[in-house]
Amino acid sequence: MSQAGESLRPVPPARKGIPWTNPTFWYVNALGFALGGTFNYLPLTFPVFESEFGATLEQKGRTQLIYFASALLIAAVGGWTIQKMGLKRAAIISVLLLAVGLGAIGIAPNFAVVVAGTCLFGVAIAALGVVCNSLISETFYETRQSVFLIWGIVDAIGATLVPVFLGKWLAHAAVSGASWRWGYYATCLVLLFLGAWSFFIKEPQSFAHTQASSTRKSSHVMAEILAKPTIYFIGVAFLLHGLAQVGMVTWTGQLYNLRLRIDPAEAAYFISVNSAGFFVGRSILTWVTAKWKTPELLILFVSAAGGTLAFVATIAAPSYGAGLVCFAVAGMFISGDGPSLNSYTGFRFLGRSAIAFALIGAFGNIGAAIGPYLIGSLGSRLGLERAIWFMPVFSLGLAALALICYLKDRKAGLLLSHPSDAAL
């Protein structure tokens, strides 16, 4: 089967550098900062959900389940919709929907409204992820690996700084009588600014061409992608990554809260140091991939294997300080998972990226939904100390899968060459 979009592949005369002067580069990185900064808002607000609404462990885990499960709507119809409407309009709608979802949680008078806001929040985050990944793949195909890593660094900066500020505000509000809701309101104002910026971006040329031709044959494009074994490998890899990473991020702070009775701000530091580890890890990977051509699947194997060991060390750490250090190291390793898989997806599905990213996002969101809920549910029965040990097992499975597929690619001569889905 011939690969749709293959004729759209740019063939530059020389290796291009990082596109610092392209306005889309800065815009997509601003979206990355916002995406990373807001991604973990729910676990940060778990103490508020408990004190304000009486939420149990299972109910708090359920918000994460709903958050990620609602994103499956993007997998079902989002890829086709984004492909049809274009990345510019999809960006505008996604950012505004994110503001509405967070705003609903901020004004929630009861836990039912929190759940409703969580649904919108999850859909918006998933849609924004597809938009960002597609913008990078379609606009910066030849330098996609470096741009994905830089985008990941900015995403990690957002995920490091914003939780610190929100965590401090929540802790301050808890003792001063101020409203915790203002943290959500301030975020909505920033998102409205990004929504206005979205009007000024340009539609990628290759995507616009595919968009025009795919409105009549979108079902054929979807069927073609689903016929490729590659999409299932990437999907399962994202599922395992979501299970392990989101499960650990959601509950590590709560684990140490049970052990040492730390406050919400101290619990939030686990998310921040993990994200800081992402910043360091992706900075190193950006330098490595710029200096040496490194296959995405090899990076994925090293990242997942190292992350597994660091997760184990985080759970077994004897003190709060040691736990923070181990979780920062975990972030350094795991930071390579997402950019590697995203770059590999862009490599395989140029011109069809919105549909492909929506599909693999479904797998990732299923894993991300199951992970926190699994620990919350099992933790209610077995205790959080025991339940959280399931997470490193999933990360180890990802490392094994990456190694197997890397060896297959190398044997077939596909590494860093022209993509051919026949081998996977």
GROMACS .gro file of C-alpha atoms in nm:
model
  424
    1MET     CA    1   0.000   0.000   0.000
    2SER     CA    2   0.139   0.339  -0.095
    3GLN     CA    3   0.171   0.595   0.179
    4ALA     CA    4  -0.065   0.891   0.158
    5GLY     CA    5   0.113   1.216   0.206
    6GLU     CA    6   0.444   1.074   0.089
    7SER     CA    7   0.455   1.314  -0.206
    8LEU     CA    8   0.420   1.603   0.037
    9ARG     CA    9   0.748   1.520   0.210
   10PRO     CA   10   0.987   1.814   0.177
   11VAL     CA   11   1.334   1.735   0.047
   12PRO     CA   12   1.565   2.015   0.161
   13PRO     CA   13   1.904   2.061  -0.001
   14ALA     CA   14   2.078   2.068   0.334
   15ARG     CA   15   2.018   1.995   0.699
   16LYS     CA   16   1.816   2.279   0.853
   17GLY     CA   17   1.873   2.435   1.191
   18ILE     CA   18   1.624   2.518   1.464
   19PRO     CA   19   1.365   2.762   1.316
   20TRP     CA   20   1.408   3.044   1.567
   21THR     CA   21   1.268   3.308   1.329
   22ASN     CA   22   0.945   3.125   1.246
   23PRO     CA   23   0.649   3.279   1.439
   24THR     CA   24   0.476   2.939   1.453
   25PHE     CA   25   0.776   2.804   1.647
   26TRP     CA   26   0.717   3.056   1.926
   27TYR     CA   27   0.341   3.013   1.919
   28VAL     CA   28   0.351   2.634   1.947
   29ASN     CA   29   0.600   2.661   2.234
   30ALA     CA   30   0.369   2.905   2.413
   31LEU     CA   31   0.096   2.643   2.378
   32GLY     CA   32   0.343   2.387   2.514
   33PHE     CA   33   0.405   2.600   2.823
   34ALA     CA   34   0.031   2.631   2.882
   35LEU     CA   35  -0.026   2.261   2.820
   36GLY     CA   36   0.247   2.156   3.060
   37GLY     CA   37   0.146   2.412   3.320
   38THR     CA   38  -0.219   2.306   3.336
   39PHE     CA   39  -0.184   1.932   3.272
   40ASN     CA   40  -0.159   1.835   3.641
   41TYR     CA   41  -0.406   2.085   3.787
   42LEU     CA   42  -0.637   1.813   3.917
   43PRO     CA   43  -0.391   1.624   4.144
   44LEU     CA   44  -0.262   1.960   4.269
   45THR     CA   45  -0.618   2.044   4.376
   46PHE     CA   46  -0.690   1.706   4.542
   47PRO     CA   47  -0.655   1.855   4.895
   48VAL     CA   48  -0.911   2.122   4.803
   49PHE     CA   49  -1.149   1.861   4.661
   50GLU     CA   50  -1.126   1.679   4.994
   51SER     CA   51  -1.165   1.982   5.221
   52GLU     CA   52  -1.421   2.165   5.005
   53PHE     CA   53  -1.632   1.877   4.875
   54GLY     CA   54  -1.541   1.581   5.100
   55ALA     CA   55  -1.391   1.382   4.810
   56THR     CA   56  -1.255   1.036   4.893
   57LEU     CA   57  -0.945   0.869   4.746
   58GLU     CA   58  -1.163   0.688   4.495
   59GLN     CA   59  -1.344   1.009   4.395
   60LYS     CA   60  -1.019   1.196   4.349
   61GLY     CA   61  -0.887   0.912   4.137
   62ARG     CA   62  -1.215   0.921   3.944
   63THR     CA   63  -1.153   1.282   3.839
   64GLN     CA   64  -0.833   1.169   3.668
   65LEU     CA   65  -1.019   0.878   3.511
   66ILE     CA   66  -1.283   1.114   3.371
   67TYR     CA   67  -1.019   1.369   3.268
   68PHE     CA   68  -0.833   1.122   3.049
   69ALA     CA   69  -1.134   0.912   2.942
   70SER     CA   70  -1.317   1.221   2.813
   71ALA     CA   71  -1.021   1.283   2.586
   72LEU     CA   72  -1.116   0.967   2.396
   73LEU     CA   73  -1.371   1.184   2.216
   74ILE     CA   74  -1.076   1.337   2.030
   75ALA     CA   75  -0.966   0.992   1.917
   76ALA     CA   76  -1.316   0.910   1.793
   77VAL     CA   77  -1.392   1.226   1.595
   78GLY     CA   78  -1.128   1.484   1.687
   79GLY     CA   79  -0.861   1.381   1.438
   80TRP     CA   80  -1.102   1.393   1.145
   81THR     CA   81  -1.255   1.719   1.272
   82ILE     CA   82  -0.917   1.888   1.314
   83GLN     CA   83  -0.806   1.761   0.974
   84LYS     CA   84  -1.120   1.911   0.821
   85MET     CA   85  -1.132   2.247   1.005
   86GLY     CA   86  -0.756   2.310   0.992
   87LEU     CA   87  -0.498   2.359   1.265
   88LYS     CA   88  -0.558   2.732   1.306
   89ARG     CA   89  -0.927   2.706   1.390
   90ALA     CA   90  -0.863   2.392   1.595
   91ALA     CA   91  -0.606   2.583   1.802
   92ILE     CA   92  -0.850   2.866   1.873
   93ILE     CA   93  -1.129   2.631   1.978
   94SER     CA   94  -0.901   2.410   2.189
   95VAL     CA   95  -0.754   2.698   2.389
   96LEU     CA   96  -1.094   2.854   2.455
   97LEU     CA   97  -1.240   2.516   2.556
   98LEU     CA   98  -0.952   2.471   2.802
   99ALA     CA   99  -1.034   2.809   2.956
  100VAL     CA  100  -1.401   2.712   2.989
  101GLY     CA  101  -1.317   2.376   3.151
  102LEU     CA  102  -1.083   2.528   3.410
  103GLY     CA  103  -1.327   2.810   3.470
  104ALA     CA  104  -1.604   2.558   3.545
  105ILE     CA  105  -1.385   2.389   3.807
  106GLY     CA  106  -1.295   2.728   3.952
  107ILE     CA  107  -1.658   2.831   4.007
  108ALA     CA  108  -1.782   2.482   4.106
  109PRO     CA  109  -2.030   2.493   4.398
  110ASN     CA  110  -2.019   2.112   4.433
  111PHE     CA  111  -1.826   1.808   4.318
  112ALA     CA  112  -2.068   1.736   4.031
  113VAL     CA  113  -1.969   2.064   3.863
  114VAL     CA  114  -1.602   1.972   3.916
  115VAL     CA  115  -1.668   1.651   3.723
  116ALA     CA  116  -1.840   1.844   3.441
  117GLY     CA  117  -1.549   2.087   3.418
  118THR     CA  118  -1.309   1.793   3.423
  119CYS     CA  119  -1.477   1.650   3.110
  120LEU     CA  120  -1.423   1.975   2.917
  121PHE     CA  121  -1.071   2.004   3.060
  122GLY     CA  122  -0.977   1.656   2.935
  123VAL     CA  123  -1.118   1.709   2.584
  124ALA     CA  124  -0.939   2.044   2.552
  125ILE     CA  125  -0.602   1.909   2.668
  126ALA     CA  126  -0.624   1.617   2.422
  127ALA     CA  127  -0.724   1.845   2.133
  128LEU     CA  128  -0.446   2.091   2.215
  129GLY     CA  129  -0.194   1.805   2.219
  130VAL     CA  130  -0.302   1.698   1.869
  131VAL     CA  131  -0.281   2.057   1.745
  132CYS     CA  132   0.071   2.107   1.886
  133ASN     CA  133   0.204   1.775   1.758
  134SER     CA  134   0.054   1.832   1.413
  135LEU     CA  135   0.185   2.190   1.391
  136ILE     CA  136   0.537   2.066   1.469
  137SER     CA  137   0.522   1.765   1.235
  138GLU     CA  138   0.372   1.954   0.941
  139THR     CA  139   0.559   2.285   0.977
  140PHE     CA  140   0.901   2.157   1.087
  141TYR     CA  141   0.920   1.806   0.940
  142GLU     CA  142   1.295   1.803   0.869
  143THR     CA  143   1.385   1.936   1.215
  144ARG     CA  144   1.095   1.771   1.397
  145GLN     CA  145   1.308   1.574   1.645
  146SER     CA  146   1.485   1.888   1.771
  147VAL     CA  147   1.165   2.095   1.771
  148PHE     CA  148   0.975   1.824   1.958
  149LEU     CA  149   1.249   1.816   2.221
  150ILE     CA  150   1.257   2.197   2.252
  151TRP     CA  151   0.879   2.197   2.277
  152GLY     CA  152   0.912   1.931   2.545
  153ILE     CA  153   1.158   2.151   2.735
  154VAL     CA  154   0.915   2.443   2.731
  155ASP     CA  155   0.632   2.208   2.829
  156ALA     CA  156   0.848   2.090   3.122
  157ILE     CA  157   0.922   2.449   3.226
  158GLY     CA  158   0.550   2.517   3.239
  159ALA     CA  159   0.491   2.194   3.429
  160THR     CA  160   0.763   2.295   3.676
  161LEU     CA  161   0.677   2.658   3.743
  162VAL     CA  162   0.299   2.665   3.731
  163PRO     CA  163   0.243   2.385   3.989
  164VAL     CA  164   0.478   2.564   4.229
  165PHE     CA  165   0.275   2.884   4.208
  166LEU     CA  166  -0.059   2.704   4.221
  167GLY     CA  167   0.057   2.480   4.506
  168LYS     CA  168   0.177   2.781   4.705
  169TRP     CA  169  -0.148   2.964   4.640
  170LEU     CA  170  -0.355   2.666   4.752
  171ALA     CA  171  -0.145   2.632   5.068
  172HIS     CA  172  -0.176   3.007   5.134
  173ALA     CA  173  -0.552   2.999   5.075
  174ALA     CA  174  -0.590   2.706   5.315
  175VAL     CA  175  -0.442   2.901   5.609
  176SER     CA  176  -0.537   3.260   5.523
  177GLY     CA  177  -0.899   3.221   5.426
  178ALA     CA  178  -0.836   3.345   5.070
  179SER     CA  179  -1.020   3.171   4.787
  180TRP     CA  180  -0.835   2.887   4.616
  181ARG     CA  181  -1.046   2.962   4.306
  182TRP     CA  182  -0.838   3.264   4.206
  183GLY     CA  183  -0.561   3.031   4.089
  184TYR     CA  184  -0.799   2.892   3.829
  185TYR     CA  185  -0.933   3.235   3.733
  186ALA     CA  186  -0.583   3.371   3.666
  187THR     CA  187  -0.507   3.073   3.443
  188CYS     CA  188  -0.821   3.139   3.239
  189LEU     CA  189  -0.707   3.495   3.165
  190VAL     CA  190  -0.373   3.370   3.029
  191LEU     CA  191  -0.553   3.116   2.811
  192LEU     CA  192  -0.775   3.388   2.664
  193PHE     CA  193  -0.459   3.572   2.556
  194LEU     CA  194  -0.333   3.256   2.381
  195GLY     CA  195  -0.670   3.220   2.213
  196ALA     CA  196  -0.630   3.569   2.065
  197TRP     CA  197  -0.274   3.485   1.948
  198SER     CA  198  -0.411   3.179   1.766
  199PHE     CA  199  -0.580   3.406   1.508
  200PHE     CA  200  -0.239   3.511   1.375
  201ILE     CA  201  -0.078   3.172   1.301
  202LYS     CA  202  -0.049   3.028   0.949
  203GLU     CA  203  -0.184   2.695   0.831
  204PRO     CA  204   0.103   2.456   0.737
  205GLN     CA  205   0.116   2.414   0.358
  206SER     CA  206   0.132   2.034   0.356
  207PHE     CA  207  -0.153   2.011   0.605
  208ALA     CA  208  -0.369   2.257   0.410
  209HIS     CA  209  -0.318   2.049   0.095
  210THR     CA  210  -0.413   1.727   0.271
  211GLN     CA  211  -0.702   1.902   0.445
  212ALA     CA  212  -0.852   2.007   0.112
  213SER     CA  213  -0.828   1.659  -0.038
  214SER     CA  214  -0.922   1.462   0.272
  215THR     CA  215  -1.266   1.611   0.334
  216ARG     CA  216  -1.410   1.373   0.074
  217LYS     CA  217  -1.209   1.068   0.176
  218SER     CA  218  -1.144   1.104   0.549
  219SER     CA  219  -1.281   0.757   0.616
  220HIS     CA  220  -1.031   0.617   0.367
  221VAL     CA  221  -0.745   0.799   0.539
  222MET     CA  222  -0.858   0.664   0.876
  223ALA     CA  223  -0.886   0.311   0.734
  224GLU     CA  224  -0.541   0.336   0.580
  225ILE     CA  225  -0.384   0.445   0.907
  226LEU     CA  226  -0.564   0.174   1.103
  227ALA     CA  227  -0.430  -0.084   0.857
  228LYS     CA  228  -0.073   0.004   0.955
  229PRO     CA  229   0.073  -0.211   1.237
  230THR     CA  230   0.292   0.088   1.328
  231ILE     CA  231  -0.003   0.281   1.472
  232TYR     CA  232  -0.072   0.000   1.720
  233PHE     CA  233   0.288  -0.022   1.835
  234ILE     CA  234   0.296   0.353   1.898
  235GLY     CA  235  -0.047   0.335   2.064
  236VAL     CA  236   0.048   0.057   2.305
  237ALA     CA  237   0.374   0.239   2.385
  238PHE     CA  238   0.179   0.553   2.472
  239LEU     CA  239  -0.065   0.346   2.681
  240LEU     CA  240   0.217   0.201   2.892
  241HIS     CA  241   0.379   0.544   2.926
  242GLY     CA  242   0.050   0.698   3.039
  243LEU     CA  243  -0.014   0.424   3.293
  244ALA     CA  244   0.324   0.461   3.458
  245GLN     CA  245   0.395   0.834   3.435
  246VAL     CA  246   0.052   0.974   3.516
  247GLY     CA  247  -0.004   0.715   3.787
  248MET     CA  248   0.320   0.813   3.958
  249VAL     CA  249   0.269   1.189   3.917
  250THR     CA  250  -0.086   1.171   4.049
  251TRP     CA  251  -0.013   0.976   4.366
  252THR     CA  252   0.352   1.024   4.469
  253GLY     CA  253   0.274   1.346   4.658
  254GLN     CA  254  -0.020   1.177   4.829
  255LEU     CA  255   0.202   0.880   4.917
  256TYR     CA  256   0.446   1.104   5.102
  257ASN     CA  257   0.158   1.294   5.257
  258LEU     CA  258   0.042   0.969   5.417
  259ARG     CA  259   0.395   0.880   5.525
  260LEU     CA  260   0.517   1.217   5.651
  261ARG     CA  261   0.208   1.442   5.671
  262ILE     CA  262   0.352   1.699   5.430
  263ASP     CA  263   0.134   1.999   5.331
  264PRO     CA  264  -0.014   2.066   4.981
  265ALA     CA  265   0.276   2.288   4.878
  266GLU     CA  266   0.531   2.020   4.973
  267ALA     CA  267   0.326   1.758   4.788
  268ALA     CA  268   0.316   1.984   4.480
  269TYR     CA  269   0.698   1.990   4.479
  270PHE     CA  270   0.694   1.627   4.361
  271ILE     CA  271   0.519   1.736   4.041
  272SER     CA  272   0.753   2.032   4.007
  273VAL     CA  273   1.080   1.842   4.056
  274ASN     CA  274   0.961   1.569   3.820
  275SER     CA  275   0.891   1.838   3.561
  276ALA     CA  276   1.227   1.998   3.634
  277GLY     CA  277   1.381   1.660   3.559
  278PHE     CA  278   1.196   1.670   3.226
  279PHE     CA  279   1.361   2.006   3.154
  280VAL     CA  280   1.710   1.871   3.227
  281GLY     CA  281   1.654   1.544   3.042
  282ARG     CA  282   1.513   1.706   2.730
  283SER     CA  283   1.788   1.968   2.729
  284ILE     CA  284   2.044   1.688   2.725
  285LEU     CA  285   1.853   1.499   2.455
  286THR     CA  286   1.829   1.814   2.240
  287TRP     CA  287   2.207   1.843   2.248
  288VAL     CA  288   2.257   1.471   2.185
  289THR     CA  289   2.020   1.452   1.887
  290ALA     CA  290   2.162   1.771   1.736
  291LYS     CA  291   2.514   1.625   1.756
  292TRP     CA  292   2.437   1.263   1.666
  293LYS     CA  293   2.157   1.105   1.462
  294THR     CA  294   1.992   0.893   1.730
  295PRO     CA  295   1.694   0.667   1.646
  296GLU     CA  296   1.377   0.758   1.831
  297LEU     CA  297   1.316   0.399   1.946
  298LEU     CA  298   1.662   0.372   2.102
  299ILE     CA  299   1.598   0.692   2.298
  300LEU     CA  300   1.262   0.550   2.404
  301PHE     CA  301   1.422   0.229   2.536
  302VAL     CA  302   1.687   0.410   2.741
  303SER     CA  303   1.431   0.658   2.874
  304ALA     CA  304   1.178   0.394   2.981
  305ALA     CA  305   1.439   0.162   3.137
  306GLY     CA  306   1.601   0.442   3.337
  307GLY     CA  307   1.260   0.574   3.439
  308THR     CA  308   1.163   0.233   3.574
  309LEU     CA  309   1.463   0.223   3.806
  310ALA     CA  310   1.399   0.580   3.921
  311PHE     CA  311   1.031   0.507   3.991
  312VAL     CA  312   1.133   0.214   4.211
  313ALA     CA  313   1.382   0.436   4.393
  314THR     CA  314   1.116   0.705   4.445
  315ILE     CA  315   0.872   0.462   4.606
  316ALA     CA  316   1.142   0.307   4.826
  317ALA     CA  317   1.314   0.636   4.925
  318PRO     CA  318   1.353   0.665   5.304
  319SER     CA  319   1.294   1.042   5.332
  320TYR     CA  320   1.115   1.335   5.172
  321GLY     CA  321   1.438   1.481   5.032
  322ALA     CA  322   1.550   1.150   4.886
  323GLY     CA  323   1.207   1.102   4.730
  324LEU     CA  324   1.227   1.442   4.562
  325VAL     CA  325   1.571   1.365   4.419
  326CYS     CA  326   1.465   1.025   4.287
  327PHE     CA  327   1.149   1.165   4.129
  328ALA     CA  328   1.354   1.440   3.961
  329VAL     CA  329   1.581   1.169   3.816
  330ALA     CA  330   1.271   0.981   3.702
  331GLY     CA  331   1.164   1.293   3.515
  332MET     CA  332   1.504   1.316   3.346
  333PHE     CA  333   1.469   0.968   3.202
  334ILE     CA  334   1.097   0.960   3.126
  335SER     CA  335   1.128   1.298   2.951
  336GLY     CA  336   1.241   1.118   2.637
  337ASP     CA  337   0.928   0.902   2.603
  338GLY     CA  338   0.681   1.153   2.460
  339PRO     CA  339   0.909   1.343   2.218
  340SER     CA  340   1.048   1.015   2.082
  341LEU     CA  341   0.704   0.869   2.019
  342ASN     CA  342   0.571   1.195   1.876
  343SER     CA  343   0.868   1.233   1.643
  344TYR     CA  344   0.833   0.872   1.533
  345THR     CA  345   0.462   0.931   1.461
  346GLY     CA  346   0.540   1.241   1.255
  347PHE     CA  347   0.804   1.038   1.067
  348ARG     CA  348   0.549   0.773   0.972
  349PHE     CA  349   0.236   0.979   0.907
  350LEU     CA  350   0.321   1.310   0.741
  351GLY     CA  351   0.013   1.479   0.594
  352ARG     CA  352  -0.214   1.261   0.807
  353SER     CA  353  -0.073   1.372   1.140
  354ALA     CA  354  -0.395   1.503   1.300
  355ILE     CA  355  -0.572   1.169   1.259
  356ALA     CA  356  -0.263   0.971   1.361
  357PHE     CA  357  -0.195   1.182   1.671
  358ALA     CA  358  -0.562   1.165   1.771
  359LEU     CA  359  -0.556   0.786   1.747
  360ILE     CA  360  -0.238   0.736   1.946
  361GLY     CA  361  -0.362   0.995   2.194
  362ALA     CA  362  -0.652   0.761   2.263
  363PHE     CA  363  -0.414   0.488   2.374
  364GLY     CA  364  -0.218   0.732   2.589
  365ASN     CA  365  -0.531   0.871   2.748
  366ILE     CA  366  -0.664   0.524   2.822
  367GLY     CA  367  -0.341   0.446   3.006
  368ALA     CA  368  -0.340   0.785   3.178
  369ALA     CA  369  -0.702   0.735   3.284
  370ILE     CA  370  -0.650   0.381   3.415
  371GLY     CA  371  -0.325   0.449   3.602
  372PRO     CA  372  -0.450   0.703   3.861
  373TYR     CA  373  -0.785   0.530   3.904
  374LEU     CA  374  -0.620   0.190   3.942
  375ILE     CA  375  -0.399   0.317   4.223
  376GLY     CA  376  -0.686   0.509   4.386
  377SER     CA  377  -0.915   0.205   4.370
  378LEU     CA  378  -0.654  -0.046   4.485
  379GLY     CA  379  -0.523   0.203   4.739
  380SER     CA  380  -0.866   0.216   4.904
  381ARG     CA  381  -0.843  -0.163   4.952
  382LEU     CA  382  -0.474  -0.249   4.983
  383GLY     CA  383  -0.327   0.085   5.089
  384LEU     CA  384  -0.148   0.337   4.870
  385GLU     CA  385   0.195   0.201   4.973
  386ARG     CA  386   0.121  -0.131   4.802
  387ALA     CA  387  -0.091  -0.013   4.510
  388ILE     CA  388   0.167   0.229   4.369
  389TRP     CA  389   0.414  -0.055   4.302
  390PHE     CA  390   0.216  -0.147   3.991
  391MET     CA  391   0.346   0.162   3.809
  392PRO     CA  392   0.714   0.064   3.755
  393VAL     CA  393   0.593  -0.265   3.604
  394PHE     CA  394   0.419  -0.078   3.320
  395SER     CA  395   0.727   0.136   3.259
  396LEU     CA  396   0.939  -0.177   3.236
  397GLY     CA  397   0.695  -0.315   2.977
  398LEU     CA  398   0.743   0.000   2.769
  399ALA     CA  399   1.120  -0.042   2.777
  400ALA     CA  400   1.090  -0.403   2.657
  401LEU     CA  401   0.852  -0.307   2.375
  402ALA     CA  402   1.080  -0.024   2.259
  403LEU     CA  403   1.383  -0.253   2.251
  404ILE     CA  404   1.202  -0.522   2.051
  405CYS     CA  405   1.073  -0.274   1.791
  406TYR     CA  406   1.410  -0.097   1.771
  407LEU     CA  407   1.581  -0.426   1.690
  408LYS     CA  408   1.314  -0.498   1.427
  409ASP     CA  409   1.367  -0.159   1.265
  410ARG     CA  410   1.743  -0.202   1.265
  411LYS     CA  411   1.717  -0.545   1.108
  412ALA     CA  412   1.485  -0.407   0.838
  413GLY     CA  413   1.720  -0.113   0.773
  414LEU     CA  414   1.456   0.146   0.860
  415LEU     CA  415   1.642   0.351   1.120
  416LEU     CA  416   1.669   0.715   1.019
  417SER     CA  417   1.573   0.627   0.664
  418HIS     CA  418   1.264   0.660   0.450
  419PRO     CA  419   0.963   0.530   0.647
  420SER     CA  420   0.798   0.206   0.550
  421ASP     CA  421   0.517   0.069   0.761
  422ALA     CA  422   0.548  -0.275   0.611
  423ALA     CA  423   0.815  -0.370   0.862
  424LEU     CA  424   0.605  -0.306   1.172
   0.00000   0.00000   0.00000
